Amino acid sequence: MRNPTLPITLPITSGLVGLALSTLTISAASAPAAATAHHSIRYASVDACTAKDGTERPCHTWRLDLLDGRRVALEDAMLWPLNAKGKVDKSTSAPLTVSGDGDSVAYFRKSDHRLVVREFHGGVHVMPKTPLPRGIGMDSVWLDMSQDGSRLALAYTDDDGVTRGRLFDVARATATGTIPKSGGFSGFSGDGSAVLLQRDAPANTTGLSVHDVTGAELTGAVPPQIVANNGPWALSADDRTVAFVTGSGKKAALRFYDVRTDQTTGSVRFSLPGDTSPDMIDWTGEHEVTVHVTDAEGGRDVVTVLRIDTRTGTTRVRDRYKVRAGIYTYQSCGG
């Protein structure tokens, strides 16, 4: 039996500086009781509207769905990006990302197009001006943050399919380095001290390299196919151990690879819901990896967030939610 939908209007709190409240509609099953005292971000989303040509386009404003069941509008975030010619591109949404802990959100600001990080319980950090190279617009950019929101990456893909970008220290609002030429940005290490990049390797294989926050390479290797063919990958705080998942459902295994020694280093069995595979994977502790998996129910995505003990494979459900209907895109918090 489907749970009833309850419309609730709630007052804004002092911690939501700069966020405008919208009317909230949630399913009674969508917010676990344990989350009622936790106000961090579950996911960010933007509505879909049908254009005159029949295509779906982003509309209205970015909204943040919170763990305690509330929904707030992020009214100062750009909805549409600027293309390489500086024109508004209404066919897609502007870049936005949520930190793994759900306490920070990064986006381009409407008023001045500056890249900012808003701490959910604090202030706003305005990054240095980030002029993109000629021929690159915001519609070629994506953003990523470390687990604790202390580090930010702005990455883009050029016309040759090469990924480049910049790395920032959020608290200091300064650029720390550049993302060197690579085949893709895979994310920050568990403590935000390094990043994992993909790079082209001989014979059409995929390499992995670890870089510090200045962009300097720490180590790299061309991993075996069992690693290369089973992304996404997550880099541990030790800046060398990569976690990845093989298989799906009850046949899933969490595996480990050492980039420095170019050796697989073990695995643990665990179960994923249904026949799903991970969409996201992050190190969230010395002996813990968190994965996001997505399934469909009634035409809507259902996201399950699992915490896995890397020593035993013991798995706990951290969160499970159904993404609201009628959206163009959404961005879940990471780990």
mmCIF file of C-alpha atoms in Angstrom:
data_model
loop_
_atom_site.group_PDB
_atom_site.id
_atom_site.type_symbol
_atom_site.label_atom_id
_atom_site.label_comp_id
_atom_site.label_asym_id
_atom_site.label_seq_id
_atom_site.Cartn_x
_atom_site.Cartn_y
_atom_site.Cartn_z
ATOM 1 C CA MET A 1 0.000 0.000 0.000
ATOM 2 C CA ARG A 2 1.356 3.419 -0.963
ATOM 3 C CA ASN A 3 1.961 5.763 1.959
ATOM 4 C CA PRO A 4 -0.084 8.986 2.018
ATOM 5 C CA THR A 5 1.586 12.257 1.023
ATOM 6 C CA LEU A 6 1.549 14.956 3.667
ATOM 7 C CA PRO A 7 1.902 18.654 2.699
ATOM 8 C CA ILE A 8 3.770 20.489 5.457
ATOM 9 C CA THR A 9 4.939 24.101 5.673
ATOM 10 C CA LEU A 10 7.780 24.676 8.102
ATOM 11 C CA PRO A 11 9.494 27.851 9.378
ATOM 12 C CA ILE A 12 13.005 28.636 8.221
ATOM 13 C CA THR A 13 15.773 28.282 10.828
ATOM 14 C CA SER A 14 18.730 30.527 11.556
ATOM 15 C CA GLY A 15 21.126 27.965 10.076
ATOM 16 C CA LEU A 16 19.658 28.409 6.602
ATOM 17 C CA VAL A 17 21.186 31.795 5.842
ATOM 18 C CA GLY A 18 20.463 32.776 2.235
ATOM 19 C CA LEU A 19 18.155 29.822 1.570
ATOM 20 C CA ALA A 20 14.495 30.456 0.834
ATOM 21 C CA LEU A 21 11.902 27.980 2.052
ATOM 22 C CA SER A 22 9.438 26.314 -0.287
ATOM 23 C CA THR A 23 6.365 24.284 0.610
ATOM 24 C CA LEU A 24 7.365 20.744 1.468
ATOM 25 C CA THR A 25 5.669 17.603 0.213
ATOM 26 C CA ILE A 26 7.155 14.331 1.439
ATOM 27 C CA SER A 27 6.162 10.727 1.707
ATOM 28 C CA ALA A 28 5.734 9.523 5.276
ATOM 29 C CA ALA A 29 8.222 6.755 4.490
ATOM 30 C CA SER A 30 10.896 9.010 3.003
ATOM 31 C CA ALA A 31 12.378 10.456 6.211
ATOM 32 C CA PRO A 32 13.619 7.949 8.821
ATOM 33 C CA ALA A 33 12.927 8.864 12.450
ATOM 34 C CA ALA A 34 16.633 8.969 13.252
ATOM 35 C CA ALA A 35 17.099 11.771 10.739
ATOM 36 C CA THR A 36 14.746 14.267 12.347
ATOM 37 C CA ALA A 37 17.572 15.962 14.267
ATOM 38 C CA HIS A 38 19.934 15.993 11.289
ATOM 39 C CA HIS A 39 19.653 18.978 8.952
ATOM 40 C CA SER A 40 22.254 18.202 6.271
ATOM 41 C CA ILE A 41 21.555 17.842 2.560
ATOM 42 C CA ARG A 42 20.281 14.571 1.131
ATOM 43 C CA TYR A 43 20.278 15.698 -2.505
ATOM 44 C CA ALA A 44 19.916 18.774 -4.698
ATOM 45 C CA SER A 45 17.548 18.871 -7.673
ATOM 46 C CA VAL A 46 15.996 21.123 -10.267
ATOM 47 C CA ASP A 47 12.557 20.873 -11.896
ATOM 48 C CA ALA A 48 11.884 19.865 -15.492
ATOM 49 C CA CYS A 49 9.566 21.884 -17.734
ATOM 50 C CA THR A 50 8.508 21.144 -21.318
ATOM 51 C CA ALA A 51 9.705 23.675 -23.892
ATOM 52 C CA LYS A 52 7.767 24.691 -27.008
ATOM 53 C CA ASP A 53 9.736 22.175 -29.084
ATOM 54 C CA GLY A 54 8.659 19.381 -26.745
ATOM 55 C CA THR A 55 12.023 18.880 -25.055
ATOM 56 C CA GLU A 56 12.471 18.883 -21.296
ATOM 57 C CA ARG A 57 14.541 21.701 -19.842
ATOM 58 C CA PRO A 58 15.544 22.746 -16.328
ATOM 59 C CA CYS A 59 13.301 25.381 -14.775
ATOM 60 C CA HIS A 60 12.493 27.270 -11.545
ATOM 61 C CA THR A 61 15.438 26.965 -9.110
ATOM 62 C CA TRP A 62 17.767 24.469 -7.481
ATOM 63 C CA ARG A 63 16.231 22.901 -4.364
ATOM 64 C CA LEU A 64 17.830 21.046 -1.477
ATOM 65 C CA ASP A 65 16.048 18.070 0.063
ATOM 66 C CA LEU A 66 17.233 17.615 3.642
ATOM 67 C CA LEU A 67 17.590 14.543 5.807
ATOM 68 C CA ASP A 68 14.981 15.861 8.237
ATOM 69 C CA GLY A 69 12.369 15.996 5.454
ATOM 70 C CA ARG A 70 12.397 19.711 4.660
ATOM 71 C CA ARG A 71 12.972 21.180 1.211
ATOM 72 C CA VAL A 72 14.536 24.609 0.679
ATOM 73 C CA ALA A 73 15.190 26.680 -2.439
ATOM 74 C CA LEU A 74 18.769 27.677 -3.274
ATOM 75 C CA GLU A 75 17.731 30.918 -4.923
ATOM 76 C CA ASP A 76 21.174 32.456 -5.491
ATOM 77 C CA ALA A 77 22.453 29.483 -7.548
ATOM 78 C CA MET A 78 22.620 29.773 -11.324
ATOM 79 C CA LEU A 79 19.971 27.583 -12.938
ATOM 80 C CA TRP A 80 21.331 27.704 -16.507
ATOM 81 C CA PRO A 81 25.026 27.817 -17.457
ATOM 82 C CA LEU A 82 26.776 30.267 -19.758
ATOM 83 C CA ASN A 83 28.186 28.701 -22.916
ATOM 84 C CA ALA A 84 31.603 29.416 -24.416
ATOM 85 C CA LYS A 85 30.248 32.626 -25.995
ATOM 86 C CA GLY A 86 28.880 33.899 -22.689
ATOM 87 C CA LYS A 87 25.264 33.222 -23.665
ATOM 88 C CA VAL A 88 22.741 31.520 -21.393
ATOM 89 C CA ASP A 89 22.165 27.876 -22.351
ATOM 90 C CA LYS A 90 18.648 26.944 -21.223
ATOM 91 C CA SER A 91 18.916 23.401 -22.538
ATOM 92 C CA THR A 92 20.869 22.155 -19.519
ATOM 93 C CA SER A 93 21.455 22.952 -15.850
ATOM 94 C CA ALA A 94 24.395 24.855 -14.379
ATOM 95 C CA PRO A 95 27.000 22.874 -12.418
ATOM 96 C CA LEU A 96 26.336 22.141 -8.735
ATOM 97 C CA THR A 97 27.629 19.581 -6.254
ATOM 98 C CA VAL A 98 27.055 18.546 -2.636
ATOM 99 C CA SER A 99 29.836 17.496 -0.257
ATOM 100 C CA GLY A 100 29.934 13.918 0.983
ATOM 101 C CA ASP A 101 28.847 14.880 4.489
ATOM 102 C CA GLY A 102 25.925 16.875 3.081
ATOM 103 C CA ASP A 103 26.948 20.064 4.889
ATOM 104 C CA SER A 104 28.197 22.119 1.922
ATOM 105 C CA VAL A 105 27.031 22.879 -1.597
ATOM 106 C CA ALA A 106 29.104 24.403 -4.425
ATOM 107 C CA TYR A 107 27.661 26.296 -7.401
ATOM 108 C CA PHE A 108 27.967 29.374 -9.602
ATOM 109 C CA ARG A 109 26.217 32.406 -8.126
ATOM 110 C CA LYS A 110 23.527 34.227 -10.129
ATOM 111 C CA SER A 111 24.552 37.757 -9.218
ATOM 112 C CA ASP A 112 28.152 37.682 -10.440
ATOM 113 C CA HIS A 113 28.779 34.170 -11.859
ATOM 114 C CA ARG A 114 31.395 33.535 -9.161
ATOM 115 C CA LEU A 115 32.068 30.020 -7.939
ATOM 116 C CA VAL A 116 30.961 29.758 -4.296
ATOM 117 C CA VAL A 117 30.683 27.151 -1.543
ATOM 118 C CA ARG A 118 27.847 27.588 0.929
ATOM 119 C CA GLU A 119 28.207 25.838 4.276
ATOM 120 C CA PHE A 120 24.776 24.694 5.322
ATOM 121 C CA HIS A 121 25.313 25.751 8.940
ATOM 122 C CA GLY A 122 27.633 28.675 8.219
ATOM 123 C CA GLY A 123 28.726 31.233 5.685
ATOM 124 C CA VAL A 124 29.614 31.467 2.016
ATOM 125 C CA HIS A 125 33.136 31.103 0.615
ATOM 126 C CA VAL A 126 33.727 32.916 -2.684
ATOM 127 C CA MET A 127 36.436 31.299 -4.782
ATOM 128 C CA PRO A 128 38.893 33.359 -6.860
ATOM 129 C CA LYS A 129 37.717 34.323 -10.312
ATOM 130 C CA THR A 130 37.949 31.244 -12.493
ATOM 131 C CA PRO A 131 38.162 32.334 -16.115
ATOM 132 C CA LEU A 132 37.803 29.298 -18.325
ATOM 133 C CA PRO A 133 39.973 28.907 -21.420
ATOM 134 C CA ARG A 134 38.683 30.271 -24.699
ATOM 135 C CA GLY A 135 36.132 27.883 -26.154
ATOM 136 C CA ILE A 136 35.093 26.412 -22.777
ATOM 137 C CA GLY A 137 31.775 27.349 -21.199
ATOM 138 C CA MET A 138 30.115 26.471 -17.902
ATOM 139 C CA ASP A 139 28.152 23.834 -19.807
ATOM 140 C CA SER A 140 31.426 21.859 -20.108
ATOM 141 C CA VAL A 141 32.180 22.137 -16.372
ATOM 142 C CA TRP A 142 31.435 19.844 -13.454
ATOM 143 C CA LEU A 143 32.181 20.302 -9.770
ATOM 144 C CA ASP A 144 33.240 17.908 -7.023
ATOM 145 C CA MET A 145 33.969 18.304 -3.301
ATOM 146 C CA SER A 146 35.822 16.293 -0.703
ATOM 147 C CA GLN A 147 33.946 14.329 1.929
ATOM 148 C CA ASP A 148 34.105 17.151 4.499
ATOM 149 C CA GLY A 149 33.648 19.968 1.981
ATOM 150 C CA SER A 150 37.082 21.437 2.666
ATOM 151 C CA ARG A 151 38.328 20.921 -0.909
ATOM 152 C CA LEU A 152 36.690 21.757 -4.221
ATOM 153 C CA ALA A 153 37.480 20.729 -7.780
ATOM 154 C CA LEU A 154 36.351 22.511 -10.926
ATOM 155 C CA ALA A 155 36.909 20.238 -13.920
ATOM 156 C CA TYR A 156 36.071 20.569 -17.594
ATOM 157 C CA THR A 157 36.492 18.600 -20.805
ATOM 158 C CA ASP A 158 37.938 20.373 -23.833
ATOM 159 C CA ASP A 159 37.119 19.735 -27.490
ATOM 160 C CA ASP A 160 39.727 16.972 -27.613
ATOM 161 C CA GLY A 161 38.060 15.074 -24.780
ATOM 162 C CA VAL A 162 40.834 15.921 -22.325
ATOM 163 C CA THR A 163 39.935 16.711 -18.703
ATOM 164 C CA ARG A 164 41.615 19.649 -16.964
ATOM 165 C CA GLY A 165 40.688 21.958 -14.101
ATOM 166 C CA ARG A 166 41.530 23.684 -10.823
ATOM 167 C CA LEU A 167 41.628 22.674 -7.161
ATOM 168 C CA PHE A 168 40.611 24.959 -4.268
ATOM 169 C CA ASP A 169 40.983 25.221 -0.516
ATOM 170 C CA VAL A 170 37.445 26.189 0.524
ATOM 171 C CA ALA A 171 38.115 27.761 3.933
ATOM 172 C CA ARG A 172 40.908 29.956 2.547
ATOM 173 C CA ALA A 173 38.997 30.566 -0.720
ATOM 174 C CA THR A 174 42.222 30.062 -2.682
ATOM 175 C CA ALA A 175 43.300 27.924 -5.620
ATOM 176 C CA THR A 176 45.874 25.306 -4.573
ATOM 177 C CA GLY A 177 46.735 23.886 -7.979
ATOM 178 C CA THR A 178 45.575 22.558 -11.304
ATOM 179 C CA ILE A 179 44.147 19.251 -12.435
ATOM 180 C CA PRO A 180 46.687 18.053 -14.996
ATOM 181 C CA LYS A 181 45.711 16.718 -18.397
ATOM 182 C CA SER A 182 43.854 13.460 -17.823
ATOM 183 C CA GLY A 183 41.175 11.140 -19.100
ATOM 184 C CA GLY A 184 38.804 11.892 -16.231
ATOM 185 C CA PHE A 185 38.467 13.100 -12.647
ATOM 186 C CA SER A 186 37.478 10.286 -10.236
ATOM 187 C CA GLY A 187 37.326 12.234 -6.984
ATOM 188 C CA PHE A 188 39.118 13.198 -3.790
ATOM 189 C CA SER A 189 40.767 10.827 -1.361
ATOM 190 C CA GLY A 190 38.986 10.033 1.890
ATOM 191 C CA ASP A 191 40.621 12.962 3.714
ATOM 192 C CA GLY A 192 40.697 15.363 0.754
ATOM 193 C CA SER A 193 44.501 15.448 0.605
ATOM 194 C CA ALA A 194 44.756 13.998 -2.911
ATOM 195 C CA VAL A 195 42.746 13.326 -6.070
ATOM 196 C CA LEU A 196 42.412 10.253 -8.271
ATOM 197 C CA LEU A 197 42.565 10.755 -12.043
ATOM 198 C CA GLN A 198 42.102 8.496 -15.023
ATOM 199 C CA ARG A 199 44.649 8.666 -17.785
ATOM 200 C CA ASP A 200 45.115 7.097 -21.179
ATOM 201 C CA ALA A 201 47.530 4.187 -21.338
ATOM 202 C CA PRO A 202 48.994 2.090 -24.163
ATOM 203 C CA ALA A 203 46.832 -0.429 -26.040
ATOM 204 C CA ASN A 204 43.569 1.380 -25.225
ATOM 205 C CA THR A 205 43.846 0.644 -21.509
ATOM 206 C CA THR A 206 42.967 2.892 -18.570
ATOM 207 C CA GLY A 207 45.581 4.172 -16.146
ATOM 208 C CA LEU A 208 45.058 5.632 -12.676
ATOM 209 C CA SER A 209 47.172 8.343 -11.075
ATOM 210 C CA VAL A 210 47.161 9.995 -7.647
ATOM 211 C CA HIS A 211 47.949 13.715 -7.320
ATOM 212 C CA ASP A 212 48.246 16.043 -4.355
ATOM 213 C CA VAL A 213 46.165 19.219 -4.141
ATOM 214 C CA THR A 214 48.770 21.190 -6.097
ATOM 215 C CA GLY A 215 48.341 18.773 -8.988
ATOM 216 C CA ALA A 216 51.732 17.086 -8.529
ATOM 217 C CA GLU A 217 51.684 13.355 -9.226
ATOM 218 C CA LEU A 218 52.303 11.119 -6.216
ATOM 219 C CA THR A 219 51.993 7.733 -7.902
ATOM 220 C CA GLY A 220 50.377 6.048 -10.873
ATOM 221 C CA ALA A 221 49.925 2.724 -12.613
ATOM 222 C CA VAL A 222 48.078 0.882 -15.350
ATOM 223 C CA PRO A 223 45.860 -1.451 -13.319
ATOM 224 C CA PRO A 224 44.698 -4.917 -14.379
ATOM 225 C CA GLN A 225 41.421 -5.202 -16.270
ATOM 226 C CA ILE A 226 39.461 -6.246 -13.194
ATOM 227 C CA VAL A 227 40.197 -2.768 -11.805
ATOM 228 C CA ALA A 228 40.027 -0.754 -15.031
ATOM 229 C CA ASN A 229 36.694 -2.262 -16.076
ATOM 230 C CA ASN A 230 34.911 -1.779 -12.749
ATOM 231 C CA GLY A 231 34.626 1.912 -11.947
ATOM 232 C CA PRO A 232 33.670 4.024 -10.140
ATOM 233 C CA TRP A 233 36.749 4.002 -7.926
ATOM 234 C CA ALA A 234 37.406 5.586 -4.526
ATOM 235 C CA LEU A 235 40.808 6.615 -3.147
ATOM 236 C CA SER A 236 41.606 6.017 0.517
ATOM 237 C CA ALA A 237 43.171 8.621 2.804
ATOM 238 C CA ASP A 238 46.455 6.682 2.484
ATOM 239 C CA ASP A 239 46.656 8.071 -1.094
ATOM 240 C CA ARG A 240 47.299 4.643 -2.594
ATOM 241 C CA THR A 241 44.450 2.192 -1.886
ATOM 242 C CA VAL A 242 41.575 2.216 -4.378
ATOM 243 C CA ALA A 243 38.239 0.580 -3.578
ATOM 244 C CA PHE A 244 35.905 -0.676 -6.305
ATOM 245 C CA VAL A 245 33.010 -3.104 -6.651
ATOM 246 C CA THR A 246 32.631 -6.121 -8.901
ATOM 247 C CA GLY A 247 29.398 -7.996 -9.494
ATOM 248 C CA SER A 248 25.920 -6.942 -8.456
ATOM 249 C CA GLY A 249 23.132 -7.937 -6.089
ATOM 250 C CA LYS A 250 24.054 -10.823 -3.785
ATOM 251 C CA LYS A 251 27.176 -11.557 -5.835
ATOM 252 C CA ALA A 252 28.830 -8.197 -5.207
ATOM 253 C CA ALA A 253 32.366 -7.921 -3.847
ATOM 254 C CA LEU A 254 34.236 -4.895 -2.538
ATOM 255 C CA ARG A 255 37.804 -5.118 -3.835
ATOM 256 C CA PHE A 256 41.011 -3.189 -3.233
ATOM 257 C CA TYR A 257 43.929 -2.145 -5.418
ATOM 258 C CA ASP A 258 47.231 -0.501 -4.464
ATOM 259 C CA VAL A 259 48.204 2.096 -7.080
ATOM 260 C CA ARG A 260 51.751 2.335 -5.726
ATOM 261 C CA THR A 261 52.548 -1.384 -6.011
ATOM 262 C CA ASP A 262 50.126 -2.092 -8.886
ATOM 263 C CA GLN A 263 48.679 -5.037 -6.967
ATOM 264 C CA THR A 264 45.162 -6.079 -5.998
ATOM 265 C CA THR A 265 45.160 -6.425 -2.221
ATOM 266 C CA GLY A 266 42.063 -8.378 -1.218
ATOM 267 C CA SER A 267 38.284 -8.319 -1.218
ATOM 268 C CA VAL A 268 35.194 -8.833 0.945
ATOM 269 C CA ARG A 269 31.771 -10.108 -0.110
ATOM 270 C CA PHE A 270 28.623 -8.092 0.523
ATOM 271 C CA SER A 271 25.129 -7.697 -0.942
ATOM 272 C CA LEU A 272 23.592 -4.905 -2.995
ATOM 273 C CA PRO A 273 19.821 -4.434 -3.240
ATOM 274 C CA GLY A 274 18.198 -6.068 -6.255
ATOM 275 C CA ASP A 275 20.410 -6.296 -9.313
ATOM 276 C CA THR A 276 22.021 -2.886 -8.788
ATOM 277 C CA SER A 277 25.630 -1.739 -9.102
ATOM 278 C CA PRO A 278 27.194 1.337 -7.436
ATOM 279 C CA ASP A 279 26.701 4.791 -8.916
ATOM 280 C CA MET A 280 29.037 6.384 -6.364
ATOM 281 C CA ILE A 281 31.695 5.066 -3.995
ATOM 282 C CA ASP A 282 33.648 6.954 -1.300
ATOM 283 C CA TRP A 283 35.934 6.183 1.616
ATOM 284 C CA THR A 284 34.172 7.524 4.708
ATOM 285 C CA GLY A 285 36.432 6.083 7.411
ATOM 286 C CA GLU A 286 39.665 4.175 7.912
ATOM 287 C CA HIS A 287 37.770 0.905 7.532
ATOM 288 C CA GLU A 288 34.561 2.083 5.858
ATOM 289 C CA VAL A 289 33.418 2.624 2.294
ATOM 290 C CA THR A 290 30.038 4.164 1.410
ATOM 291 C CA VAL A 291 28.284 3.329 -1.855
ATOM 292 C CA HIS A 292 25.182 4.788 -3.516
ATOM 293 C CA VAL A 293 23.014 2.530 -5.667
ATOM 294 C CA THR A 294 19.956 3.543 -7.667
ATOM 295 C CA ASP A 295 16.885 1.531 -8.577
ATOM 296 C CA ALA A 296 13.552 2.566 -10.098
ATOM 297 C CA GLU A 297 10.109 2.481 -8.523
ATOM 298 C CA GLY A 298 7.038 3.905 -10.197
ATOM 299 C CA GLY A 299 9.149 5.814 -12.718
ATOM 300 C CA ARG A 300 11.196 7.528 -9.998
ATOM 301 C CA ASP A 301 14.746 6.847 -8.819
ATOM 302 C CA VAL A 302 15.162 5.199 -5.430
ATOM 303 C CA VAL A 303 18.606 5.798 -3.917
ATOM 304 C CA THR A 304 20.030 3.475 -1.267
ATOM 305 C CA VAL A 305 23.167 4.532 0.635
ATOM 306 C CA LEU A 306 25.189 1.674 2.167
ATOM 307 C CA ARG A 307 28.070 1.710 4.628
ATOM 308 C CA ILE A 308 30.412 -1.262 4.195
ATOM 309 C CA ASP A 309 33.063 -2.439 6.661
ATOM 310 C CA THR A 310 36.172 -2.988 4.525
ATOM 311 C CA ARG A 311 37.447 -5.739 6.847
ATOM 312 C CA THR A 312 34.316 -7.879 7.141
ATOM 313 C CA GLY A 313 31.859 -6.765 4.473
ATOM 314 C CA THR A 314 29.260 -6.010 7.140
ATOM 315 C CA THR A 315 26.787 -3.638 5.501
ATOM 316 C CA ARG A 316 24.383 -1.102 7.014
ATOM 317 C CA VAL A 317 21.794 1.034 5.254
ATOM 318 C CA ARG A 318 22.620 4.665 6.041
ATOM 319 C CA ASP A 319 19.725 6.110 4.059
ATOM 320 C CA ARG A 320 17.120 5.223 1.464
ATOM 321 C CA TYR A 321 14.953 7.732 -0.365
ATOM 322 C CA LYS A 322 12.804 8.208 -3.444
ATOM 323 C CA VAL A 323 13.801 11.202 -5.560
ATOM 324 C CA ARG A 324 10.907 13.619 -6.031
ATOM 325 C CA ALA A 325 8.892 13.480 -9.250
ATOM 326 C CA GLY A 326 9.145 15.930 -12.142
ATOM 327 C CA ILE A 327 12.834 16.770 -11.926
ATOM 328 C CA TYR A 328 15.359 17.453 -14.689
ATOM 329 C CA THR A 329 18.422 16.322 -12.725
ATOM 330 C CA TYR A 330 19.586 15.732 -9.167
ATOM 331 C CA GLN A 331 22.882 15.559 -7.295
ATOM 332 C CA SER A 332 23.122 13.265 -4.269
ATOM 333 C CA CYS A 333 25.553 13.963 -1.451
ATOM 334 C CA GLY A 334 28.632 11.779 -1.800
ATOM 335 C CA GLY A 335 29.886 9.595 1.022
#
